[in-house]
Amino acid sequence: MNKTENKTEVIVVGAGPAGIACAITLAKAGKEVVLIERGLFAGSKNVFGGAIYTQAVKEVFPDFEKNAPLERRNIEHNYLILGEKDSTNISYRKSDNSSYSIVRAKFDRWMAEEARNAGVYIVEETVVRELIKDKNKVIGVRTELEEYYADIVVLADGVNSLLAKQIGLRKNIDTKDVALSVKEVVKLDKDTINQRFHLKDDEGSIVEIFGGPMLGMLGLGFMYTNEDCITIGLGVTLNELVEANYRPFEMLERLKQHPSIAPLVEGGTLKEYSAHLIPEGGYKKIPKLVDNGVMIVGDAAMLVNNLHWEGTNLAMISGKLAAETAIEALDCGDFSKKSLSAYPKRLQKSFVLKDMKTYKDLFDVMHQRKRAFLSYYLKKVNAFFEMFTSSDCVPKKDHYHKFIKSIFTDRKISELFKDVWAIVRLLWSILL
Ligand SMILES: Cc1cc2nc3c(=O)[nH]c(=O)nc-3n(C[C@H](O)[C@H](O)[C@H](O)COP(=O)(O)OP(=O)(O)OC[C@H]3O[C@@H](n4cnc5c(N)ncnc54)[C@H](O)[C@@H]3O)c2cc1C
């Protein structure tokens, strides 16, 4: 950083996975980069379930498995459908993992330290208040105390991205396009976690939860095992919470009291709780990603694949691709929108926008048919297993007939057809 003029080559706003990935890629290519973070340190403001995905992290930190603070190797995925008092669990287990559970406060701090060692100049405890423009080009940022100038500014400031809004790249988020997620970290000793989740050593388990207190709402619950604590939380679309006047922490309390969950968290001590927004709009709500002198990455660009609970990987890869674009732009001295448009083109070629595009219709369909898919059919799954596992001296065939009849009497036939049609349309848009 040229301190006399407060001018550098690239300023990155926000030290989350997107911002750090961008900054370290630039620094490794020998570029001057300043990373500005409002928190006390990178990760201090982050709220997270959560799993990080090995392949995406390796693209930025090839040796992270040797050095990074990782909690557990996730070897099991559970899909848990909660009824009033019962539940159905679909479980998939594989000994080699493709993700790790982490604690963001530790992991982001580690990533930031790696970035610092690679040459990134990190400014902490500093909020970027606004972007500085000269005519129609972004030329820097204004913090509480100072102005910093750069050839390119990368916005990695997370889901709210007030800065992208300020320069008209993003509109206010519709409450239907964002979920409010609340979570608790519950401390338990390692052996208790291993015993309750049927794990050994550093093996970890992910539980995705449907129904329960979120029944009929566009929302999911989750549990992740860390080394000596469990993360439990849920996320529900904001407009539904407002409409139903539900308090998310009360929903989380109800989730923790469910007979299938309570034994897993029993006796634990609450270590922290927090709330955060998650972008839910999908492909159709991705904002303009570049303008003269500026690019948007990660959550700020709404790059989250909700169905697969993937956000950090999209954030890191988008940060890396923005950095590669910035490197080219710096080498040829062209910071125009046209030059930076190479960034969305790179994203289009990567899994990031390919995956987002695959699920482009998912949320529209889910919004339209949520009562069906997230209430009626979930209840039917549990009802089926209740019927199938009961032994009450009634002939099985009578049970089957009664169950099948209930499908047609509990829901109008016209609605059943609409559900099937919605699934066909959705599969069509996903697979073609
Ligand atoms: C409860 C929960 C569970 C999740 N679980 C998972 C999971 O299991 N796996 C997964 O891959 N993803 C998960 N996600 C999503 C994931 O957390 C995000 O997609 C990811 O953190 C996005 O990274 P980012 O760098 O774009 O933004 P962030 O991580 O939000 O980082 C933005 C950074 O910018 C800083 N900042 C903001 N404004 C300013 C400003 N004006 N000036 C300076 N600094 C600023 C913030 O302090 C923050 O450090 C989860 C999210 C939540 C809320």
Short mmCIF file of C-alpha atoms and ligand atoms in Angstrom, two decimals:
data_model
loop_
_atom_site.label_atom_id
_atom_site.label_comp_id
_atom_site.label_asym_id
_atom_site.label_seq_id
_atom_site.Cartn_x
_atom_site.Cartn_y
_atom_site.Cartn_z
CA MET A 1 0.00 0.00 0.00
CA ASN A 2 1.29 3.38 -0.96
CA LYS A 3 0.52 5.13 2.30
CA THR A 4 1.32 8.62 1.06
CA GLU A 5 -1.53 8.55 -1.39
CA ASN A 6 -3.60 5.89 0.48
CA LYS A 7 -3.75 4.13 -2.87
CA THR A 8 -3.41 0.43 -3.56
CA GLU A 9 -4.16 -1.90 -6.45
CA VAL A 10 -7.16 -3.73 -4.97
CA ILE A 11 -9.33 -3.14 -1.89
CA VAL A 12 -11.44 -6.07 -0.71
CA VAL A 13 -14.28 -5.23 1.71
CA GLY A 14 -15.13 -8.05 4.12
CA ALA A 15 -12.92 -10.83 5.49
CA GLY A 16 -15.28 -13.78 5.11
CA PRO A 17 -14.43 -16.76 2.88
CA ALA A 18 -15.13 -14.76 -0.31
CA GLY A 19 -13.02 -11.76 0.65
CA ILE A 20 -10.08 -13.75 2.03
CA ALA A 21 -10.01 -16.09 -1.00
CA CYS A 22 -9.96 -13.06 -3.27
CA ALA A 23 -7.28 -11.22 -1.29
CA ILE A 24 -4.88 -14.16 -0.93
CA THR A 25 -5.14 -15.05 -4.63
CA LEU A 26 -4.19 -11.48 -5.50
CA ALA A 27 -1.33 -11.36 -3.00
CA LYS A 28 0.10 -14.66 -4.24
CA ALA A 29 0.17 -13.14 -7.74
CA GLY A 30 2.24 -10.27 -6.34
CA LYS A 31 -0.55 -7.68 -6.34
CA GLU A 32 -1.03 -5.03 -3.65
CA VAL A 33 -4.20 -5.73 -1.76
CA VAL A 34 -5.89 -4.27 1.31
CA LEU A 35 -8.59 -6.30 3.07
CA ILE A 36 -10.92 -4.29 5.30
CA GLU A 37 -12.99 -6.05 7.97
CA ARG A 38 -15.41 -4.43 10.40
CA GLY A 39 -15.04 -7.18 13.05
CA LEU A 40 -12.40 -7.34 15.75
CA PHE A 41 -10.78 -10.04 13.60
CA ALA A 42 -11.81 -12.12 10.59
CA GLY A 43 -14.54 -14.53 11.67
CA SER A 44 -15.56 -12.61 14.78
CA LYS A 45 -18.78 -11.44 13.10
CA ASN A 46 -19.58 -14.68 11.32
CA VAL A 47 -22.43 -17.00 12.11
CA PHE A 48 -22.28 -20.45 10.76
CA GLY A 49 -23.74 -23.95 10.94
CA GLY A 50 -21.52 -25.31 9.38
CA ALA A 51 -19.52 -27.39 6.97
CA ILE A 52 -16.78 -26.29 4.60
CA TYR A 53 -16.24 -28.24 1.42
CA THR A 54 -12.83 -29.79 0.93
CA GLN A 55 -12.40 -29.31 -2.81
CA ALA A 56 -13.30 -25.61 -2.85
CA VAL A 57 -11.05 -24.83 0.13
CA LYS A 58 -8.17 -26.75 -1.51
CA GLU A 59 -8.44 -24.51 -4.58
CA VAL A 60 -7.39 -21.59 -2.40
CA PHE A 61 -5.53 -23.29 0.46
CA PRO A 62 -4.06 -26.51 -1.03
CA ASP A 63 -2.62 -27.74 2.31
CA PHE A 64 -5.42 -26.64 4.62
CA GLU A 65 -6.09 -30.18 5.89
CA LYS A 66 -2.62 -30.18 7.50
CA ASN A 67 -2.77 -26.75 9.13
CA ALA A 68 -6.29 -25.34 9.48
CA PRO A 69 -8.36 -25.53 12.68
CA LEU A 70 -10.87 -28.21 11.63
CA GLU A 71 -13.40 -29.73 14.01
CA ARG A 72 -14.54 -33.04 12.49
CA ARG A 73 -14.57 -34.97 9.18
CA ASN A 74 -18.20 -35.27 8.15
CA ILE A 75 -18.73 -38.90 7.28
CA GLU A 76 -22.49 -39.03 7.77
CA HIS A 77 -25.45 -37.08 6.37
CA ASN A 78 -28.86 -37.51 7.98
CA TYR A 79 -32.14 -36.29 6.59
CA LEU A 80 -34.56 -36.19 9.49
CA ILE A 81 -38.30 -35.69 8.97
CA LEU A 82 -39.97 -34.64 12.21
CA GLY A 83 -43.62 -35.26 13.00
CA GLU A 84 -45.40 -34.22 16.21
CA LYS A 85 -43.76 -36.91 18.30
CA ASP A 86 -42.21 -39.24 15.71
CA SER A 87 -39.57 -38.95 12.99
CA THR A 88 -38.11 -40.69 9.95
CA ASN A 89 -34.37 -40.61 9.38
CA ILE A 90 -32.61 -41.30 6.10
CA SER A 91 -28.92 -41.69 6.77
CA TYR A 92 -25.96 -41.88 4.40
CA ARG A 93 -22.50 -42.80 5.66
CA LYS A 94 -19.16 -42.94 3.84
CA SER A 95 -15.78 -43.18 5.50
CA ASP A 96 -13.96 -40.61 3.34
CA ASN A 97 -15.41 -37.19 3.73
CA SER A 98 -15.94 -34.27 1.36
CA SER A 99 -16.51 -31.71 4.09
CA TYR A 100 -15.37 -30.69 7.58
CA SER A 101 -17.25 -29.03 10.38
CA ILE A 102 -15.55 -25.85 11.52
CA VAL A 103 -15.97 -22.95 13.91
CA ARG A 104 -15.86 -19.82 11.80
CA ALA A 105 -14.28 -17.64 14.47
CA LYS A 106 -11.26 -19.98 14.40
CA PHE A 107 -11.27 -20.94 10.73
CA ASP A 108 -11.69 -17.44 9.26
CA ARG A 109 -8.98 -16.17 11.59
CA TRP A 110 -6.66 -18.89 10.32
CA MET A 111 -7.48 -18.04 6.67
CA ALA A 112 -6.84 -14.35 7.38
CA GLU A 113 -3.49 -15.17 8.97
CA GLU A 114 -2.53 -17.17 5.86
CA ALA A 115 -3.55 -14.17 3.75
CA ARG A 116 -1.46 -11.83 5.92
CA ASN A 117 1.53 -14.15 5.53
CA ALA A 118 1.02 -14.08 1.76
CA GLY A 119 1.25 -10.29 1.82
CA VAL A 120 -2.33 -9.06 2.27
CA TYR A 121 -2.56 -5.85 4.30
CA ILE A 122 -5.48 -6.42 6.68
CA VAL A 123 -7.30 -3.53 8.33
CA GLU A 124 -9.56 -4.77 11.16
CA GLU A 125 -12.23 -3.10 13.28
CA THR A 126 -12.99 -0.76 10.41
CA VAL A 127 -16.36 -0.35 8.73
CA VAL A 128 -16.46 0.75 5.12
CA ARG A 129 -19.22 3.36 5.13
CA GLU A 130 -19.40 4.09 1.43
CA LEU A 131 -17.75 3.71 -1.93
CA ILE A 132 -15.99 6.66 -3.51
CA LYS A 133 -16.81 7.27 -7.15
CA ASP A 134 -15.21 9.45 -9.76
CA LYS A 135 -17.73 10.04 -12.54
CA ASN A 136 -19.03 6.52 -13.17
CA LYS A 137 -16.08 4.53 -11.75
CA VAL A 138 -15.57 3.25 -8.22
CA ILE A 139 -12.16 4.50 -7.12
CA GLY A 140 -12.06 3.71 -3.42
CA VAL A 141 -13.81 3.39 -0.08
CA ARG A 142 -14.61 5.70 2.81
CA THR A 143 -14.28 4.34 6.34
CA GLU A 144 -15.13 6.13 9.59
CA LEU A 145 -11.68 7.67 9.70
CA GLU A 146 -10.09 7.55 6.31
CA GLU A 147 -10.41 7.29 2.58
CA TYR A 148 -8.59 4.49 0.75
CA TYR A 149 -8.18 4.45 -3.02
CA ALA A 150 -7.72 1.51 -5.39
CA ASP A 151 -7.83 0.55 -9.05
CA ILE A 152 -10.43 -2.11 -8.21
CA VAL A 153 -12.74 -2.59 -5.22
CA VAL A 154 -14.16 -6.06 -4.51
CA LEU A 155 -17.33 -6.18 -2.40
CA ALA A 156 -17.29 -9.27 -0.17
CA ASP A 157 -19.37 -7.67 2.56
CA GLY A 158 -21.94 -10.44 2.93
CA VAL A 159 -25.67 -10.85 2.52
CA ASN A 160 -26.73 -7.27 3.28
CA SER A 161 -24.12 -5.61 1.05
CA LEU A 162 -25.15 -2.04 1.72
CA LEU A 163 -22.29 -0.97 -0.52
CA ALA A 164 -23.65 -2.78 -3.60
CA LYS A 165 -27.00 -1.13 -2.92
CA GLN A 166 -25.36 2.25 -2.58
CA ILE A 167 -24.00 2.13 -6.13
CA GLY A 168 -27.19 0.63 -7.58
CA LEU A 169 -25.82 -2.84 -8.32
CA ARG A 170 -28.32 -4.40 -5.92
CA LYS A 171 -31.86 -3.63 -4.83
CA ASN A 172 -33.23 -4.07 -1.32
CA ILE A 173 -33.64 -7.79 -0.64
CA ASP A 174 -37.23 -8.99 -0.77
CA THR A 175 -38.11 -10.72 2.54
CA LYS A 176 -39.12 -13.73 0.44
CA ASP A 177 -35.54 -14.02 -0.89
CA VAL A 178 -33.78 -14.27 2.41
CA ALA A 179 -33.96 -16.67 5.35
CA LEU A 180 -33.41 -15.74 8.95
CA SER A 181 -31.25 -18.37 10.55
CA VAL A 182 -30.82 -18.78 14.29
CA LYS A 183 -28.42 -21.18 15.89
CA GLU A 184 -27.03 -22.26 19.22
CA VAL A 185 -23.72 -23.83 20.06
CA VAL A 186 -24.24 -26.44 22.76
CA LYS A 187 -21.20 -27.70 24.65
CA LEU A 188 -20.91 -31.43 25.29
CA ASP A 189 -17.81 -33.51 25.80
CA LYS A 190 -16.28 -35.33 22.84
CA ASP A 191 -17.10 -38.84 24.08
CA THR A 192 -20.76 -37.94 24.65
CA ILE A 193 -21.02 -36.56 21.12
CA ASN A 194 -19.36 -39.66 19.67
CA GLN A 195 -21.67 -41.94 21.59
CA ARG A 196 -24.89 -40.04 20.75
CA PHE A 197 -24.09 -39.70 17.05
CA HIS A 198 -22.43 -43.12 16.67
CA LEU A 199 -19.08 -41.63 15.74
CA LYS A 200 -15.50 -42.35 16.62
CA ASP A 201 -12.42 -40.14 16.95
CA ASP A 202 -12.76 -37.09 14.69
CA GLU A 203 -15.71 -38.38 12.64
CA GLY A 204 -18.59 -35.93 12.25
CA SER A 205 -22.26 -36.02 11.40
CA ILE A 206 -24.58 -33.57 9.65
CA VAL A 207 -28.32 -33.62 10.32
CA GLU A 208 -30.72 -31.75 8.03
CA ILE A 209 -34.13 -31.41 9.62
CA PHE A 210 -37.49 -31.07 7.90
CA GLY A 211 -40.90 -30.49 9.48
CA GLY A 212 -41.16 -30.13 13.25
CA PRO A 213 -41.56 -26.45 14.17
CA MET A 214 -40.91 -25.50 10.51
CA LEU A 215 -43.81 -27.66 9.27
CA GLY A 216 -45.34 -26.11 6.14
CA MET A 217 -42.86 -23.22 6.12
CA LEU A 218 -40.00 -22.74 3.71
CA GLY A 219 -37.36 -23.62 6.24
CA LEU A 220 -34.96 -26.26 7.45
CA GLY A 221 -33.26 -27.16 10.67
CA PHE A 222 -29.69 -28.36 11.02
CA MET A 223 -27.23 -29.95 13.42
CA TYR A 224 -23.48 -30.24 13.03
CA THR A 225 -21.06 -31.97 15.34
CA ASN A 226 -17.92 -30.07 16.30
CA GLU A 227 -15.09 -31.49 18.38
CA ASP A 228 -16.67 -30.78 21.76
CA CYS A 229 -19.90 -28.96 20.93
CA ILE A 230 -22.93 -29.26 18.70
CA THR A 231 -24.36 -26.56 16.48
CA ILE A 232 -28.14 -26.67 16.25
CA GLY A 233 -30.26 -24.17 14.39
CA LEU A 234 -32.92 -23.47 11.83
CA GLY A 235 -33.51 -21.06 9.00
CA VAL A 236 -36.91 -19.89 7.76
CA THR A 237 -37.77 -17.47 4.96
CA LEU A 238 -38.17 -14.04 6.50
CA ASN A 239 -41.55 -13.23 4.97
CA GLU A 240 -43.05 -16.38 6.49
CA LEU A 241 -41.74 -15.54 9.93
CA VAL A 242 -43.21 -12.06 9.65
CA GLU A 243 -46.56 -13.34 8.35
CA ALA A 244 -46.86 -16.03 11.01
CA ASN A 245 -45.47 -13.69 13.69
CA TYR A 246 -43.16 -16.49 14.84
CA ARG A 247 -40.12 -15.84 16.96
CA PRO A 248 -37.23 -17.91 15.57
CA PHE A 249 -35.68 -18.63 18.98
CA GLU A 250 -38.99 -20.03 20.23
CA MET A 251 -39.05 -22.28 17.16
CA LEU A 252 -35.52 -23.39 17.96
CA GLU A 253 -36.56 -24.16 21.55
CA ARG A 254 -39.39 -26.31 20.20
CA LEU A 255 -36.97 -28.05 17.86
CA LYS A 256 -34.64 -28.85 20.76
CA GLN A 257 -37.54 -30.29 22.74
CA HIS A 258 -38.64 -32.71 20.00
CA PRO A 259 -38.32 -36.31 21.29
CA SER A 260 -35.91 -37.16 18.46
CA ILE A 261 -33.64 -34.16 19.13
CA ALA A 262 -33.80 -33.69 22.91
CA PRO A 263 -31.65 -36.76 23.76
CA LEU A 264 -28.92 -35.47 21.43
CA VAL A 265 -28.54 -32.11 23.19
CA GLU A 266 -29.50 -33.20 26.70
CA GLY A 267 -27.18 -32.00 29.47
CA GLY A 268 -25.30 -29.62 27.14
CA THR A 269 -24.46 -26.07 28.13
CA LEU A 270 -25.30 -23.17 25.88
CA LYS A 271 -22.05 -21.64 24.62
CA GLU A 272 -23.44 -19.02 22.24
CA TYR A 273 -26.46 -18.13 20.19
CA SER A 274 -26.78 -15.92 17.19
CA ALA A 275 -28.88 -14.98 14.18
CA HIS A 276 -27.93 -14.22 10.59
CA LEU A 277 -29.52 -13.85 7.17
CA ILE A 278 -28.95 -16.32 4.32
CA PRO A 279 -29.62 -15.37 0.69
CA GLU A 280 -32.43 -17.55 -0.71
CA GLY A 281 -33.35 -15.87 -3.97
CA GLY A 282 -31.27 -18.21 -6.14
CA TYR A 283 -30.13 -17.68 -9.71
CA LYS A 284 -32.89 -15.27 -10.70
CA LYS A 285 -31.96 -12.85 -7.92
CA ILE A 286 -28.23 -12.63 -8.60
CA PRO A 287 -27.46 -8.92 -8.98
CA LYS A 288 -25.26 -7.23 -11.56
CA LEU A 289 -21.83 -8.54 -10.62
CA VAL A 290 -19.56 -5.85 -12.05
CA ASP A 291 -19.36 -2.18 -12.84
CA ASN A 292 -16.50 0.17 -13.60
CA GLY A 293 -13.82 -0.56 -10.97
CA VAL A 294 -15.95 -2.89 -8.85
CA MET A 295 -16.93 -6.59 -8.54
CA ILE A 296 -19.26 -8.40 -6.10
CA VAL A 297 -18.52 -11.85 -4.65
CA GLY A 298 -19.98 -14.41 -2.22
CA ASP A 299 -23.17 -13.75 -0.25
CA ALA A 300 -23.10 -10.11 -1.37
CA ALA A 301 -23.70 -11.51 -4.88
CA MET A 302 -26.42 -13.86 -3.49
CA LEU A 303 -24.31 -16.90 -4.42
CA VAL A 304 -25.77 -19.59 -2.17
CA ASN A 305 -27.00 -23.05 -3.13
CA ASN A 306 -29.63 -23.56 -0.43
CA LEU A 307 -30.74 -27.04 -1.36
CA HIS A 308 -27.24 -28.36 -0.70
CA TRP A 309 -26.43 -25.95 2.13
CA GLU A 310 -23.49 -24.62 0.15
CA GLY A 311 -22.36 -21.05 0.61
CA THR A 312 -18.72 -20.98 1.68
CA ASN A 313 -17.56 -22.90 -1.39
CA LEU A 314 -19.42 -20.58 -3.77
CA ALA A 315 -18.04 -17.63 -1.81
CA MET A 316 -14.44 -18.83 -2.01
CA ILE A 317 -14.53 -19.76 -5.67
CA SER A 318 -16.26 -16.50 -6.64
CA GLY A 319 -13.59 -14.62 -4.66
CA LYS A 320 -10.84 -16.53 -6.44
CA LEU A 321 -12.36 -15.93 -9.89
CA ALA A 322 -12.80 -12.22 -9.14
CA ALA A 323 -9.12 -12.11 -8.12
CA GLU A 324 -8.03 -13.80 -11.36
CA THR A 325 -10.04 -11.21 -13.29
CA ALA A 326 -8.49 -8.38 -11.26
CA ILE A 327 -4.99 -9.73 -11.96
CA GLU A 328 -5.64 -9.61 -15.72
CA ALA A 329 -7.19 -6.16 -15.46
CA LEU A 330 -4.22 -4.84 -13.47
CA ASP A 331 -1.79 -6.33 -15.96
CA CYS A 332 -3.43 -4.51 -18.85
CA GLY A 333 -4.44 -1.40 -16.85
CA ASP A 334 -8.10 -1.62 -17.79
CA PHE A 335 -10.57 -1.50 -14.88
CA SER A 336 -13.68 -0.82 -16.91
CA LYS A 337 -16.92 -2.77 -16.61
CA LYS A 338 -16.09 -4.38 -19.96
CA SER A 339 -12.74 -5.64 -18.72
CA LEU A 340 -14.17 -6.87 -15.39
CA SER A 341 -17.00 -8.69 -17.23
CA ALA A 342 -14.54 -11.56 -17.52
CA TYR A 343 -15.50 -12.31 -13.89
CA PRO A 344 -19.18 -13.25 -14.53
CA LYS A 345 -18.00 -15.19 -17.60
CA ARG A 346 -15.61 -17.19 -15.40
CA LEU A 347 -18.42 -17.77 -12.93
CA GLN A 348 -20.70 -19.01 -15.72
CA LYS A 349 -18.10 -21.62 -16.67
CA SER A 350 -17.60 -22.77 -13.07
CA PHE A 351 -19.87 -24.96 -10.92
CA VAL A 352 -20.97 -21.80 -9.09
CA LEU A 353 -23.37 -20.42 -11.69
CA LYS A 354 -23.96 -23.83 -13.29
CA ASP A 355 -25.37 -25.11 -9.98
CA MET A 356 -27.29 -21.92 -9.29
CA LYS A 357 -28.83 -22.22 -12.76
CA THR A 358 -29.71 -25.88 -12.21
CA TYR A 359 -31.96 -24.86 -9.31
CA LYS A 360 -33.22 -21.64 -10.86
CA ASP A 361 -36.90 -22.70 -10.54
CA LEU A 362 -36.64 -24.49 -7.22
CA PHE A 363 -37.64 -21.62 -4.98
CA ASP A 364 -40.56 -20.50 -7.17
CA VAL A 365 -41.96 -24.03 -7.05
CA MET A 366 -41.30 -24.38 -3.34
CA HIS A 367 -42.99 -21.05 -2.60
CA GLN A 368 -46.02 -22.16 -4.59
CA ARG A 369 -46.28 -25.69 -3.19
CA LYS A 370 -44.65 -25.41 0.22
CA ARG A 371 -47.74 -26.53 2.13
CA ALA A 372 -47.77 -29.69 0.01
CA PHE A 373 -44.08 -30.57 0.05
CA LEU A 374 -43.15 -29.25 3.47
CA SER A 375 -46.26 -30.33 5.36
CA TYR A 376 -48.62 -32.78 3.68
CA TYR A 377 -46.05 -35.17 2.18
CA LEU A 378 -43.70 -34.96 5.17
CA LYS A 379 -46.60 -36.02 7.39
CA LYS A 380 -47.38 -38.83 4.99
CA VAL A 381 -43.81 -40.16 5.15
CA ASN A 382 -44.05 -40.50 8.93
CA ALA A 383 -47.58 -41.88 8.66
CA PHE A 384 -46.33 -44.51 6.23
CA PHE A 385 -43.59 -45.70 8.59
CA GLU A 386 -45.96 -45.61 11.55
CA MET A 387 -48.28 -47.90 9.59
CA PHE A 388 -45.46 -50.08 8.27
CA THR A 389 -43.78 -50.65 11.63
CA SER A 390 -46.91 -51.20 13.73
CA SER A 391 -48.08 -54.66 14.61
CA ASP A 392 -51.64 -54.59 15.84
CA CYS A 393 -53.23 -57.86 14.65
CA VAL A 394 -54.94 -56.01 11.79
CA PRO A 395 -54.14 -57.53 8.37
CA LYS A 396 -51.39 -55.59 6.61
CA LYS A 397 -53.47 -55.28 3.45
CA ASP A 398 -56.15 -53.36 5.39
CA HIS A 399 -53.48 -50.94 6.58
CA TYR A 400 -52.16 -50.43 3.05
CA HIS A 401 -55.65 -49.78 1.67
CA LYS A 402 -56.41 -47.32 4.45
CA PHE A 403 -53.12 -45.49 3.91
CA ILE A 404 -53.58 -45.22 0.13
CA LYS A 405 -57.18 -44.07 0.58
CA SER A 406 -56.01 -41.37 3.00
CA ILE A 407 -53.74 -39.92 0.32
CA PHE A 408 -56.76 -39.20 -1.85
CA THR A 409 -59.15 -38.14 0.91
CA ASP A 410 -56.75 -35.85 2.83
CA ARG A 411 -55.88 -33.83 -0.27
CA LYS A 412 -58.00 -32.86 -3.26
CA ILE A 413 -57.22 -34.90 -6.36
CA SER A 414 -56.76 -31.69 -8.35
CA GLU A 415 -54.07 -30.60 -5.84
CA LEU A 416 -52.35 -33.99 -6.08
CA PHE A 417 -52.17 -33.55 -9.85
CA LYS A 418 -50.74 -30.06 -9.40
CA ASP A 419 -48.11 -31.49 -7.02
CA VAL A 420 -47.09 -34.16 -9.51
CA TRP A 421 -46.99 -31.61 -12.30
CA ALA A 422 -44.82 -29.30 -10.17
CA ILE A 423 -42.37 -32.14 -9.51
CA VAL A 424 -42.23 -33.06 -13.20
CA ARG A 425 -41.63 -29.40 -14.15
CA LEU A 426 -38.97 -29.05 -11.50
CA LEU A 427 -37.15 -32.24 -12.52
CA TRP A 428 -37.36 -31.10 -16.13
CA SER A 429 -35.75 -27.77 -15.33
CA ILE A 430 -33.07 -29.41 -13.13
CA LEU A 431 -32.07 -32.20 -15.48
CA LEU A 432 -32.27 -30.49 -18.87
C1 LIG B 1 -26.57 -20.35 10.31
C2 LIG B 1 -25.85 -20.50 9.01
C3 LIG B 1 -25.38 -21.73 8.62
C4 LIG B 1 -24.67 -21.91 7.45
N1 LIG B 1 -24.17 -23.14 7.14
C5 LIG B 1 -23.40 -23.28 6.05
C6 LIG B 1 -22.75 -24.53 5.79
O1 LIG B 1 -22.89 -25.49 6.54
N2 LIG B 1 -21.95 -24.61 4.70
C7 LIG B 1 -21.75 -23.55 3.86
O2 LIG B 1 -20.99 -23.70 2.90
N3 LIG B 1 -22.36 -22.37 4.08
C8 LIG B 1 -23.17 -22.20 5.15
N4 LIG B 1 -23.75 -20.99 5.39
C9 LIG B 1 -23.57 -19.90 4.43
C10 LIG B 1 -22.19 -19.25 4.57
O3 LIG B 1 -22.01 -18.86 5.91
C11 LIG B 1 -22.08 -18.03 3.66
O4 LIG B 1 -22.50 -18.36 2.36
C12 LIG B 1 -20.64 -17.54 3.61
O5 LIG B 1 -20.21 -17.15 4.89
C13 LIG B 1 -20.51 -16.37 2.66
O6 LIG B 1 -19.20 -15.86 2.73
P1 LIG B 1 -18.93 -14.32 2.39
O7 LIG B 1 -17.47 -14.13 2.56
O8 LIG B 1 -19.56 -13.96 1.12
O9 LIG B 1 -19.74 -13.49 3.50
P2 LIG B 1 -19.57 -13.46 5.08
O10 LIG B 1 -19.05 -14.73 5.58
O11 LIG B 1 -20.88 -12.97 5.60
O12 LIG B 1 -18.45 -12.36 5.33
C14 LIG B 1 -18.71 -10.99 5.12
C15 LIG B 1 -17.69 -10.22 5.94
O13 LIG B 1 -17.78 -8.84 5.60
C16 LIG B 1 -17.70 -8.08 6.79
N5 LIG B 1 -18.36 -6.80 6.49
C17 LIG B 1 -19.66 -6.61 6.16
N6 LIG B 1 -19.89 -5.31 5.89
C18 LIG B 1 -18.70 -4.66 6.04
C19 LIG B 1 -18.30 -3.30 5.90
N7 LIG B 1 -19.16 -2.37 5.52
N8 LIG B 1 -17.02 -2.99 6.16
C20 LIG B 1 -16.12 -3.95 6.53
N9 LIG B 1 -16.45 -5.26 6.67
C21 LIG B 1 -17.72 -5.60 6.43
C22 LIG B 1 -18.41 -8.93 7.83
O14 LIG B 1 -18.03 -8.58 9.15
C23 LIG B 1 -17.95 -10.33 7.44
O15 LIG B 1 -16.75 -10.69 8.10
C24 LIG B 1 -24.47 -20.79 6.58
C25 LIG B 1 -24.96 -19.53 6.94
C26 LIG B 1 -25.63 -19.38 8.15
C27 LIG B 1 -26.14 -18.02 8.52
#
